[in-house]
Coordinates of C-alpha atoms in Angstrom, one line a residue:
X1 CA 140.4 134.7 97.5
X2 CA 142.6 134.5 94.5
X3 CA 144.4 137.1 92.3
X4 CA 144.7 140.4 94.1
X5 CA 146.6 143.0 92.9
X6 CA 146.5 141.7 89.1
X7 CA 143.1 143.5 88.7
X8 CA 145.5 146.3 89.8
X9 CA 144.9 148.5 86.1
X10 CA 148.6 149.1 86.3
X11 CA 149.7 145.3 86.3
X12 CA 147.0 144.6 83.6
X13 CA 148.4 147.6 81.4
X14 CA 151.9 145.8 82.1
X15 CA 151.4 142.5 80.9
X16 CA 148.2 142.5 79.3
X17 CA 145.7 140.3 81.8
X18 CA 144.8 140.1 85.1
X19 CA 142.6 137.5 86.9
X20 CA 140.5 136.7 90.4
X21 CA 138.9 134.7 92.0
X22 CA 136.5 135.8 94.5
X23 CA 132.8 136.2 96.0
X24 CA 130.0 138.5 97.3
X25 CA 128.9 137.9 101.1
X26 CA 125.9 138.9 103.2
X27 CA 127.3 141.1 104.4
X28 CA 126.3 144.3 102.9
X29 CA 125.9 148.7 102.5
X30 CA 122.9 150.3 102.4
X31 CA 122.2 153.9 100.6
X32 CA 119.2 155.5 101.2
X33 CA 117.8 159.1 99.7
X34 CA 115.5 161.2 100.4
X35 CA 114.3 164.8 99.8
X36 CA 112.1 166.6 102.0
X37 CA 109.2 168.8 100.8
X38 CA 109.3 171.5 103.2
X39 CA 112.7 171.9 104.8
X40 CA 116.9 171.4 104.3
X41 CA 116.5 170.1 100.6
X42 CA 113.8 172.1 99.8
X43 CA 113.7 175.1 101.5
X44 CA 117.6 175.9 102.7
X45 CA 118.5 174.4 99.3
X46 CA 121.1 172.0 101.6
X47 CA 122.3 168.4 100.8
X48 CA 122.6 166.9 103.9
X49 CA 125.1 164.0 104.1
X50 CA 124.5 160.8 107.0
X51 CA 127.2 158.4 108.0
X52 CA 130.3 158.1 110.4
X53 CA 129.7 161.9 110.4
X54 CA 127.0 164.4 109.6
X55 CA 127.6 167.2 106.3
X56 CA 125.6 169.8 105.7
X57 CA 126.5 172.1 102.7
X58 CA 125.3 174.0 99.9
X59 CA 126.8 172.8 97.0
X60 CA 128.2 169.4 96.0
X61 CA 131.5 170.7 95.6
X62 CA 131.9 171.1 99.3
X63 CA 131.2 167.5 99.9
X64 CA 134.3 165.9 102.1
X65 CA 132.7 162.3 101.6
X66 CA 134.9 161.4 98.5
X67 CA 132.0 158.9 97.8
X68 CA 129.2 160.8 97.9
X69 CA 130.9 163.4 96.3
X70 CA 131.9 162.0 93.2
X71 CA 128.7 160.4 92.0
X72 CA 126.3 163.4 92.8
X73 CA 128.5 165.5 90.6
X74 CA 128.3 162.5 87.8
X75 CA 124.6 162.9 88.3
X76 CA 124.1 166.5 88.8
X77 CA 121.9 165.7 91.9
X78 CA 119.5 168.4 93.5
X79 CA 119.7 169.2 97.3
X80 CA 119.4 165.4 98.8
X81 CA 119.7 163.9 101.9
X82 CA 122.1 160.9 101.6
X83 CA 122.5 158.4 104.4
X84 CA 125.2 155.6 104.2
X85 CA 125.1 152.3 106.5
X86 CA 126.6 149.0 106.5
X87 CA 126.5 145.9 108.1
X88 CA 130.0 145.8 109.1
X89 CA 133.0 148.4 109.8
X90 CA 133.7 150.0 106.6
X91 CA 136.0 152.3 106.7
X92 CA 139.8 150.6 106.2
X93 CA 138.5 147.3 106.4
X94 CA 139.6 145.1 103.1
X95 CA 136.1 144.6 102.3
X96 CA 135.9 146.8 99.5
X97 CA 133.1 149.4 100.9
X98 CA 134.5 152.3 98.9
X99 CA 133.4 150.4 95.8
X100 CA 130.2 148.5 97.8
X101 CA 129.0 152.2 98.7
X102 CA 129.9 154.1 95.5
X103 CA 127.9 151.0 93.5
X104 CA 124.8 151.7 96.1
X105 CA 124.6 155.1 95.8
X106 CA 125.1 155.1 91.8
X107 CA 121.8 152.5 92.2
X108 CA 120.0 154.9 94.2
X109 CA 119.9 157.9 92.4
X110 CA 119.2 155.9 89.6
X111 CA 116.1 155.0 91.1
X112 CA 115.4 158.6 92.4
X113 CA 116.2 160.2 88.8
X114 CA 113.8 157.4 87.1
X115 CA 117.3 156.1 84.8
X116 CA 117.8 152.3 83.6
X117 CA 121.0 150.9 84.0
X118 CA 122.1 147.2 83.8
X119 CA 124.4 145.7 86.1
X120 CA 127.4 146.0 84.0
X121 CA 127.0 149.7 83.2
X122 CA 126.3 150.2 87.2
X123 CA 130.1 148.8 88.1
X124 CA 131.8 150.3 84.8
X125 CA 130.8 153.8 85.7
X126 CA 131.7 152.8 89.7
X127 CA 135.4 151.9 88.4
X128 CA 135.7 155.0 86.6
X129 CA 134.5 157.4 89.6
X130 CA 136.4 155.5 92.2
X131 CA 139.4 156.4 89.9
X132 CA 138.6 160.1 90.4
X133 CA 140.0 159.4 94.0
X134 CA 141.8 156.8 94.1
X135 CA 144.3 156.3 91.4
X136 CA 145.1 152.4 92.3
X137 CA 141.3 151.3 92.5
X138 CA 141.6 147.8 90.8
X139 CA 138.6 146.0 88.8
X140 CA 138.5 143.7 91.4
X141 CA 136.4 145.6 93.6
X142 CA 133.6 147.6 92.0
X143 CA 132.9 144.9 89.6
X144 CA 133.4 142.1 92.7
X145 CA 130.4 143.4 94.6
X146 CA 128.1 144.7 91.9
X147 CA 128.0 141.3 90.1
X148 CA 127.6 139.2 93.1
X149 CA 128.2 135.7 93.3
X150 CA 131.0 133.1 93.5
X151 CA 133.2 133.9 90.0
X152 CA 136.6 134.2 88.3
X153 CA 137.1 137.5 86.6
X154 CA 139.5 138.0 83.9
X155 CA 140.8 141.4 83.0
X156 CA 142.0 142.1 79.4
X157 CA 142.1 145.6 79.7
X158 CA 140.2 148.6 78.4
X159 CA 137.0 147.6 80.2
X160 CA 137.3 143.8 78.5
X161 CA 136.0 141.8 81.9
X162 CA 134.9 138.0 81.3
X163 CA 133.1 136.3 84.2
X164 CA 132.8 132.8 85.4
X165 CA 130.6 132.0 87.7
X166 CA 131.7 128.8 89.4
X167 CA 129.9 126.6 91.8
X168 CA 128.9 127.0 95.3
X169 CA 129.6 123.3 96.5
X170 CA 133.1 124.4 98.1
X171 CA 130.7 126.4 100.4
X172 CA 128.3 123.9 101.1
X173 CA 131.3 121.9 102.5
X174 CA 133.3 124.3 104.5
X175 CA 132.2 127.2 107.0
X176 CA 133.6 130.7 105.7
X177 CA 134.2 133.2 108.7
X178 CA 135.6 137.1 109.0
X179 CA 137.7 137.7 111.8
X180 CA 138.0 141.7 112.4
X181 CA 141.8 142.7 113.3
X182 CA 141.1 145.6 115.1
X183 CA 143.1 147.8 112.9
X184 CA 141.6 150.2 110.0
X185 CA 144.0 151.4 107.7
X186 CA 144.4 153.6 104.3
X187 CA 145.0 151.1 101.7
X188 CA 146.2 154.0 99.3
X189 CA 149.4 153.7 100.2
X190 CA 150.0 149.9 100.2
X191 CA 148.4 149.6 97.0
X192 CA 151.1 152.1 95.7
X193 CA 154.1 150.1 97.1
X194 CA 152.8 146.6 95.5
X195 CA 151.9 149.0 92.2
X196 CA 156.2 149.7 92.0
X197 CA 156.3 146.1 92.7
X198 CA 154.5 144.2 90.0
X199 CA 156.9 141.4 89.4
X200 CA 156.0 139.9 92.6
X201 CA 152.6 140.0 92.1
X202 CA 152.7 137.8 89.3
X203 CA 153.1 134.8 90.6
X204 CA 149.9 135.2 92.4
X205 CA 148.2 134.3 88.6
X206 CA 149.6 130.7 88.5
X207 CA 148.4 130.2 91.8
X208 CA 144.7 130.9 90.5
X209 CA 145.5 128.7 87.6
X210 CA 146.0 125.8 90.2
X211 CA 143.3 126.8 92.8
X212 CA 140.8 126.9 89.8
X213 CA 141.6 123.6 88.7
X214 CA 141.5 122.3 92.1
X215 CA 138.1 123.5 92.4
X216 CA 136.7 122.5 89.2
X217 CA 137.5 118.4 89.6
X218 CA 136.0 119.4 93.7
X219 CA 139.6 119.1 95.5
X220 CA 138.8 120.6 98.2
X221 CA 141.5 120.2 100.4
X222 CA 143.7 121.4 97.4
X223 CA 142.3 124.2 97.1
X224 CA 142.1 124.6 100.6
X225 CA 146.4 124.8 100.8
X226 CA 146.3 127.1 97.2
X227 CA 144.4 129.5 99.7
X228 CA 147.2 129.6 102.0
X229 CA 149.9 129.9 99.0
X230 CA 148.3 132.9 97.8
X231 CA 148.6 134.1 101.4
X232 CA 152.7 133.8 101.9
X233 CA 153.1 135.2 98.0
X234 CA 150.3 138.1 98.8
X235 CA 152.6 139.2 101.7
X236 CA 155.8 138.8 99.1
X237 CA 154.4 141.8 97.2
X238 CA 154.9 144.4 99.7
X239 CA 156.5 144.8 103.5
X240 CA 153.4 146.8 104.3
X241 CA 151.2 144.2 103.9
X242 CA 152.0 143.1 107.4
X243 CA 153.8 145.7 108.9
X244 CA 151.6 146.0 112.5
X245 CA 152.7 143.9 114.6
X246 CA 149.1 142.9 116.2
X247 CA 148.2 141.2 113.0
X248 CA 151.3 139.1 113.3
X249 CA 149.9 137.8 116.3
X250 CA 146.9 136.7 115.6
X251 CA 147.8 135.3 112.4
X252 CA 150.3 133.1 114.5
X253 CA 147.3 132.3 116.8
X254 CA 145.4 131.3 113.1
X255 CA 148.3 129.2 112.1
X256 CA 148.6 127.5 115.9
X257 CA 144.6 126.5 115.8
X258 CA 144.1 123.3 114.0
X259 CA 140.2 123.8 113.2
X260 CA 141.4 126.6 110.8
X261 CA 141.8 124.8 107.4
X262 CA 143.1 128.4 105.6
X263 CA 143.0 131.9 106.2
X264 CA 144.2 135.1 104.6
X265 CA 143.9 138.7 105.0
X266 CA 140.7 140.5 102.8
X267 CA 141.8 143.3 100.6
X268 CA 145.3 145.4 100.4
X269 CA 146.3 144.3 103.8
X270 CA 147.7 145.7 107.4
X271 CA 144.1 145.7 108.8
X272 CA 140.9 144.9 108.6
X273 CA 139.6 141.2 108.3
X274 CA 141.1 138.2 108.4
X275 CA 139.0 135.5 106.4
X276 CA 139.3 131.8 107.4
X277 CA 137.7 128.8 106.5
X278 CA 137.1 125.6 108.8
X279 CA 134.9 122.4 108.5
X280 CA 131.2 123.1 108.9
X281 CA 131.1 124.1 112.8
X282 CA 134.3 122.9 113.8
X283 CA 136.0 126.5 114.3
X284 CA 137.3 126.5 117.8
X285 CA 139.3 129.7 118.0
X286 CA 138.6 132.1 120.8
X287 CA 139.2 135.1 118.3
X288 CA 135.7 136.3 117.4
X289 CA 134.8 135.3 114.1
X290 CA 131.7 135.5 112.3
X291 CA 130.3 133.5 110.0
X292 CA 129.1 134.5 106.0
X293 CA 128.1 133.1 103.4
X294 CA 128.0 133.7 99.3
X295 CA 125.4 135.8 97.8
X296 CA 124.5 135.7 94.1
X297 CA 123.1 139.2 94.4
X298 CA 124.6 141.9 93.2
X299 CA 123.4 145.3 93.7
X300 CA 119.8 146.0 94.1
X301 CA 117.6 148.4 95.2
X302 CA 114.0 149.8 94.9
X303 CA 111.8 152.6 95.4
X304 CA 109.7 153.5 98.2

């Protein structure tokens, strides 16, 4: 909601803190693993890989899934079978599934190799194998979904995170919706051009400093308008963040429709959702939106 790109561990390393504001929704990934008795796993000695394509390979190395990759080498994992699912599109869609599905499948073999981990240690070790891949991960992300909740997060650098969980009466007051875009995109390289642009992300900090005073004395409609200032600095960071020209239209059909109190675009930008907030079913625009809600779980999981 607030924040993004100063959990970016460049900006942080910069000028020594970084801060959000955000929250986990039900909307959520699902890891599952298995491994048969009598057949790929056991028999072939083949780890066989489930989601927007099938993998089957002998060795962990020749994993292409960057996820799966990385964190059944961290955990030495035997011949598996992995299967990834979500409840919404995942792949270039803002919603930070990279870091939802890393933190899953860390949880999961967990549970398969019989090893406690807390919370904490489950989103520290996500940060540092998402690195592995993607050199611009921010803290935002892993440690977003794996704490769940409505929070602030402050980022002090090396691994010095304080939370804040705030209240969930702003959400009891307003409907929170996801509008899909149509458009997937690699964030990679949009984080890199906001990364040689850190000045302007700045800013974005003393915006979070107004928006969480709004919210603590229950301004609502405040905060409301500190959601749409982040918005029009966000897309001062970087031309990229906006750069197809789909998304310009139907964030001028957002900005047109009156029942839509404040709306931004979820994650790096140029794709993937749009997230907009209205007054408790009063949303009236024919884009298709649907409607979430705050979770305070983090990551779970369990053994069957």
């Amino acid at each position: 909601m607030f924040g993004g790109s100063t959990d970016n561990p460049y900006f942080v390393e910069k000028y020594g803190y970084g801060s959000v504001i955000s929250f986990a929704c039900n909307l959520k990934t699902y890891v599952t693993i298995s491994q048969d008795r009598i057949g790929f796993n056991q028999d072939k000695h083949k780890y066989i890989l489930n989601y927007s394509r099938r993998e089957e390979v002998s060795t962990i190395e020749e994993i292409r899934n960057e996820v799966i990759r990385v964190v059944l080498q961290h955990f030495s994992m035997p011949p598996v079978q992995v299967t990834l699912t979500s409840d919404a599109y995942s792949q270039g869609s803002g919603l930070a599934s990279s870091s939802s599905y890393i933190i899953s499948l860390i949880k999961a073999c967990t549970i398969f190799l019989g090893i406690q981990m807390s919370q904490s240690e489950i989103c520290k070790l996500a940060y540092e194998l998402e690195l592995k891949f993607n050199p611009y991960c921010g803290y935002q992300d892993p440690y977003g979904c794996g704490m769940g909740g409505f929070k602030r997060m402050e980022f002090m650098g090396k691994d010095r995170i304080k939370y804040e969980y705030l209240s969930t009466d702003f959400f009891d007051q307003y409907d929170t919706h996801l509008i899909f875009t149509g458009v997937t995109r690699n964030s990679r390289p949009i984080l890199k051009d906001v990364t040689s642009n850190l000045d302007k992300v700045k800013p974005m900090l003393d915006i979070l400093e107004l928006a969480h005073q709004a919210l603590r004395v229950k301004e609502y409609d405040l905060f409301l308008d500190f959601i749409n200032q982040g918005w029009y600095q966000k897309k001062q960071t970087c031309d990229s963040i906006m750069e197809n020209k789909s998304l310009g239209e139907m964030e001028q059909e957002l900005c047109d429709d009156q029942s839509v109190l404040a709306y931004k675009l979820c994650g790096a930008g140029n794709g993937g959702f749009f997230l907009a907030f209205s007054g408790k079913d009063m949303l009236t625009t024919d884009l298709k939106a649907v409607k979430i809600n705050v979770v305070p779980d983090g990551v779970t999981g369990e053994s069957i």
